[in-house]
């Protein structure tokens, strides 16, 4: 079954004042990709279940149509380092004709000093 994802990223200290614009742009680009892409799931996850982020991130990195603000391996490393968890929790699932949209809980991230 194919579905797209809706993800929102929320900074752990102050969501309106990201101190790392490159990370904020990476997360925004990944979020937009998830909204437009149709991911294949063997079975749709249920509300409360978790979706592992790594395969989705790798699919985004490998998609040449999407421009990233830094090279793929660096983008993957930066996002992994920023995310508190490596998964997204399913909050709601919407079906509309032949499409399915999965809304995930706000994803909290931190900015670490590199």
Coordinates of N, CA and C in Angstrom, one line a residue:
X1 N 0.9 -1.2 0.0 CA 0.0 0.0 0.0 C 0.9 1.2 0.0
X2 N 0.5 2.2 -0.8 CA 1.3 3.5 -0.8 C 0.6 4.6 0.0
X3 N 1.5 5.4 0.6 CA 1.0 6.5 1.4 C 2.0 7.6 1.4
X4 N 1.5 8.8 1.6 CA 2.4 9.9 1.8 C 2.4 10.3 3.3
X5 N 3.4 11.0 3.8 CA 3.5 11.3 5.2 C 3.5 12.9 5.4
X6 N 2.9 13.3 6.5 CA 2.9 14.7 6.9 C 3.7 14.7 8.2
X7 N 4.8 15.4 8.1 CA 5.7 15.5 9.3 C 5.9 17.0 9.7
X8 N 6.0 17.3 10.9 CA 6.3 18.6 11.4 C 7.4 18.5 12.4
X9 N 8.4 19.4 12.2 CA 9.6 19.4 13.1 C 9.5 20.6 14.1
X10 N 9.8 20.3 15.3 CA 9.7 21.2 16.4 C 11.0 21.2 17.2
X11 N 11.7 22.4 17.2 CA 13.0 22.5 17.9 C 12.7 22.4 19.4
X12 N 13.7 21.7 20.1 CA 13.5 21.4 21.5 C 13.5 22.6 22.4
X13 N 14.1 23.7 22.0 CA 14.1 24.9 22.9 C 13.2 26.0 22.5
X14 N 13.4 26.4 21.2 CA 12.6 27.5 20.7 C 12.3 27.3 19.2
X15 N 11.1 26.8 18.9 CA 10.8 26.5 17.5 C 10.9 27.6 16.5
X16 N 10.8 28.9 17.0 CA 10.8 30.0 16.1 C 12.2 30.6 15.8
X17 N 13.2 30.1 16.5 CA 14.5 30.7 16.4 C 15.6 29.6 16.1
X18 N 15.5 28.9 15.0 CA 16.6 27.9 14.7 C 17.9 28.6 14.6
X19 N 18.9 28.0 15.3 CA 20.2 28.6 15.2 C 21.0 28.0 14.1
X20 N 20.5 27.0 13.4 CA 21.2 26.3 12.4 C 20.3 26.3 11.1
X21 N 20.4 27.3 10.3 CA 19.5 27.4 9.1 C 19.7 26.2 8.1
X22 N 20.9 25.7 8.0 CA 21.1 24.5 7.1 C 20.3 23.3 7.6
X23 N 20.3 23.1 8.9 CA 19.6 21.9 9.5 C 18.1 22.2 9.3
X24 N 17.6 23.4 9.6 CA 16.2 23.7 9.4 C 15.8 23.5 7.9
X25 N 16.7 23.9 7.0 CA 16.3 23.7 5.6 C 16.3 22.2 5.2
X26 N 17.2 21.5 5.7 CA 17.2 20.0 5.5 C 15.9 19.4 6.0
X27 N 15.5 19.7 7.2 CA 14.3 19.2 7.8 C 13.1 19.6 7.0
X28 N 13.1 20.9 6.5 CA 11.9 21.4 5.7 C 11.9 20.6 4.4
X29 N 13.0 20.5 3.7 CA 13.1 19.8 2.5 C 12.6 18.3 2.6
X30 N 13.1 17.7 3.7 CA 12.7 16.3 3.9 C 11.2 16.2 4.2
X31 N 10.6 17.1 5.0 CA 9.2 17.2 5.2 C 8.4 17.4 4.0
X32 N 8.8 18.2 3.1 CA 8.1 18.5 1.8 C 8.2 17.2 0.9
X33 N 9.3 16.6 0.9 CA 9.5 15.3 0.2 C 8.5 14.3 0.6
X34 N 8.3 14.2 2.0 CA 7.4 13.2 2.5 C 6.0 13.4 2.2
X35 N 5.6 14.7 2.1 CA 4.3 15.1 1.7 C 4.0 14.7 0.2
X36 N 5.0 14.8 -0.6 CA 4.8 14.6 -2.1 C 5.0 13.2 -2.5
X37 N 5.9 12.5 -1.8 CA 6.3 11.1 -2.2 C 5.2 10.2 -1.8
X38 N 5.2 9.0 -2.5 CA 4.2 8.0 -2.2 C 5.1 6.8 -1.7
X39 N 5.2 6.6 -0.4 CA 6.0 5.5 0.1 C 5.2 4.2 0.1
X40 N 5.9 3.1 -0.1 CA 5.3 1.8 -0.1 C 5.5 1.2 1.2
X41 N 4.3 0.7 1.8 CA 4.3 0.0 3.1 C 3.7 -1.4 2.8
X42 N 4.3 -2.4 3.4 CA 3.7 -3.8 3.3 C 2.3 -3.7 3.9
X43 N 2.1 -3.2 5.0 CA 0.8 -2.9 5.6 C 0.9 -1.5 6.2
X44 N -0.2 -0.8 6.1 CA -0.2 0.6 6.7 C 0.0 0.5 8.2
X45 N 0.8 1.4 8.7 CA 1.0 1.4 10.2 C -0.3 1.9 10.8
X46 N -0.5 1.4 12.1 CA -1.7 1.8 12.8 C -1.4 3.1 13.7
X47 N -2.4 3.7 14.1 CA -2.3 4.9 15.0 C -1.5 4.4 16.3
X48 N -0.5 5.1 16.6 CA 0.3 4.8 17.8 C 1.6 4.0 17.5
X49 N 1.6 3.4 16.3 CA 2.8 2.7 15.9 C 3.8 3.7 15.3
X50 N 5.1 3.2 15.2 CA 6.2 4.0 14.7 C 6.6 3.6 13.3
X51 N 7.1 4.6 12.6 CA 7.6 4.4 11.3 C 9.1 4.8 11.4
X52 N 10.0 3.8 11.0 CA 11.4 4.0 11.1 C 11.8 5.1 10.1
X53 N 12.6 6.0 10.5 CA 13.0 7.2 9.6 C 14.1 6.8 8.6
X54 N 15.0 5.9 8.9 CA 16.2 5.7 8.0 C 15.8 5.3 6.6
X55 N 14.9 4.4 6.3 CA 14.6 4.1 4.9 C 14.0 5.3 4.2
X56 N 13.2 6.1 4.9 CA 12.6 7.2 4.2 C 13.7 8.3 3.9
X57 N 14.6 8.5 4.9 CA 15.7 9.4 4.6 C 16.6 9.0 3.5
X58 N 16.9 7.7 3.4 CA 17.7 7.2 2.3 C 17.0 7.3 1.0
X59 N 15.7 7.1 0.9 CA 15.0 7.3 -0.3 C 15.0 8.8 -0.8
X60 N 14.9 9.7 0.2 CA 14.9 11.1 -0.1 C 16.3 11.5 -0.6
X61 N 17.4 11.0 0.1 CA 18.8 11.3 -0.3 C 19.0 10.8 -1.8
X62 N 18.5 9.6 -2.1 CA 18.7 9.0 -3.4 C 17.9 9.6 -4.5
X63 N 16.9 10.4 -4.2 CA 16.0 11.0 -5.2 C 16.7 12.3 -5.8
X64 N 17.2 12.2 -7.0 CA 18.0 13.2 -7.6 C 17.1 14.5 -8.0
X65 N 15.8 14.3 -8.0 CA 14.9 15.5 -8.3 C 14.9 16.5 -7.2
X66 N 15.2 16.0 -6.0 CA 15.2 16.9 -4.8 C 16.5 17.5 -4.5
X67 N 16.7 18.8 -4.5 CA 17.9 19.4 -4.2 C 18.1 19.5 -2.7
X68 N 19.3 19.1 -2.2 CA 19.6 19.2 -0.8 C 20.6 20.3 -0.6
X69 N 20.6 21.0 0.6 CA 21.5 22.1 0.8 C 22.9 21.6 1.0
X70 N 23.2 20.3 1.2 CA 24.5 19.7 1.3 C 24.5 18.3 0.7
X71 N 25.7 17.7 0.5 CA 25.7 16.4 0.0 C 25.0 15.3 0.8
X72 N 24.5 14.3 0.1 CA 23.6 13.3 0.7 C 24.1 12.7 2.0
X73 N 25.4 12.2 2.1 CA 25.9 11.6 3.3 C 25.9 12.6 4.4
X74 N 26.3 13.8 4.1 CA 26.3 14.8 5.2 C 24.9 15.2 5.6
X75 N 24.0 15.2 4.7 CA 22.6 15.5 5.1 C 22.1 14.4 6.0
X76 N 22.3 13.2 5.6 CA 21.8 12.1 6.5 C 22.4 12.1 7.9
X77 N 23.7 12.4 7.9 CA 24.4 12.5 9.2 C 23.8 13.6 10.1
X78 N 23.6 14.8 9.5 CA 23.1 15.9 10.2 C 21.7 15.7 10.8
X79 N 20.9 15.1 9.9 CA 19.5 14.8 10.4 C 19.5 13.8 11.5
X80 N 20.3 12.7 11.3 CA 20.3 11.6 12.3 C 20.8 12.2 13.6
X81 N 21.8 13.1 13.6 CA 22.3 13.6 14.8 C 21.3 14.6 15.5
X82 N 20.5 15.2 14.7 CA 19.5 16.2 15.3 C 18.2 15.5 15.9
X83 N 17.8 14.4 15.3 CA 16.6 13.8 15.7 C 16.8 13.1 17.1
X84 N 15.8 13.3 18.0 CA 15.8 12.7 19.3 C 15.6 11.2 19.2
X85 N 14.8 10.8 18.2 CA 14.5 9.3 18.0 C 14.7 9.1 16.5
X86 N 14.8 7.8 16.2 CA 14.9 7.4 14.8 C 13.6 7.0 14.1
X87 N 12.5 7.4 14.7 CA 11.2 7.0 14.2 C 10.2 8.1 14.3
X88 N 9.1 7.9 13.6 CA 8.0 8.9 13.6 C 6.7 8.2 14.1
X89 N 6.0 8.7 15.0 CA 4.8 8.1 15.6 C 3.6 8.5 14.8
X90 N 2.8 7.5 14.4 CA 1.6 7.7 13.6 C 0.5 8.3 14.5
X91 N 0.0 9.5 14.2 CA -1.1 10.1 14.9 C -2.5 9.9 14.3
X92 N -2.5 10.1 13.0 CA -3.8 10.0 12.3 C -3.6 9.4 10.9
X93 N -4.6 8.7 10.3 CA -4.5 8.2 9.0 C -5.8 8.6 8.2
X94 N -5.6 9.2 7.1 CA -6.7 9.6 6.2 C -6.7 8.9 4.9
X95 N -7.8 8.4 4.5 CA -8.0 7.7 3.2 C -8.9 8.6 2.4
X96 N -8.5 8.8 1.1 CA -9.3 9.6 0.2 C -9.2 8.9 -1.2
X97 N -10.2 8.3 -1.6 CA -10.2 7.5 -2.9 C -9.0 6.6 -3.0
X98 N -8.0 6.9 -3.8 CA -6.9 6.0 -4.0 C -5.6 6.5 -3.2
X99 N -5.8 7.5 -2.4 CA -4.6 8.0 -1.7 C -4.8 7.8 -0.2
X100 N -3.7 7.7 0.5 CA -3.6 7.6 1.9 C -2.6 8.5 2.5
X101 N -3.0 9.3 3.5 CA -2.0 10.2 4.1 C -1.9 9.9 5.6
X102 N -0.7 9.8 6.0 CA -0.4 9.5 7.4 C 0.2 10.7 8.1
X103 N -0.5 11.2 9.1 CA 0.0 12.3 9.9 C 0.8 11.8 11.1
X104 N 2.0 12.3 11.2 CA 2.9 11.8 12.3 C 2.9 12.9 13.4
X105 N 3.3 12.5 14.6 CA 3.4 13.5 15.7 C 4.5 14.4 15.4
X106 N 4.5 15.6 16.1 CA 5.6 16.5 15.9 C 6.9 15.8 16.2
X107 N 7.9 16.1 15.4 CA 9.2 15.4 15.6 C 10.1 16.5 16.2
X108 N 10.6 16.1 17.4 CA 11.4 17.0 18.2 C 12.9 16.8 17.8
X109 N 13.6 17.9 17.6 CA 15.0 17.8 17.3 C 15.8 18.7 18.1
X110 N 17.1 18.5 18.1 CA 18.0 19.4 18.9 C 19.1 19.8 18.0
X111 N 19.7 21.0 18.3 CA 20.8 21.5 17.5 C 22.0 21.2 18.4
X112 N 23.0 20.4 17.9 CA 24.2 20.2 18.6 C 25.3 21.0 18.0
X113 N 26.3 21.2 18.8 CA 27.4 22.0 18.4 C 28.4 21.1 17.7
X114 N 28.7 21.3 16.4 CA 29.7 20.5 15.6 C 30.9 21.3 15.4

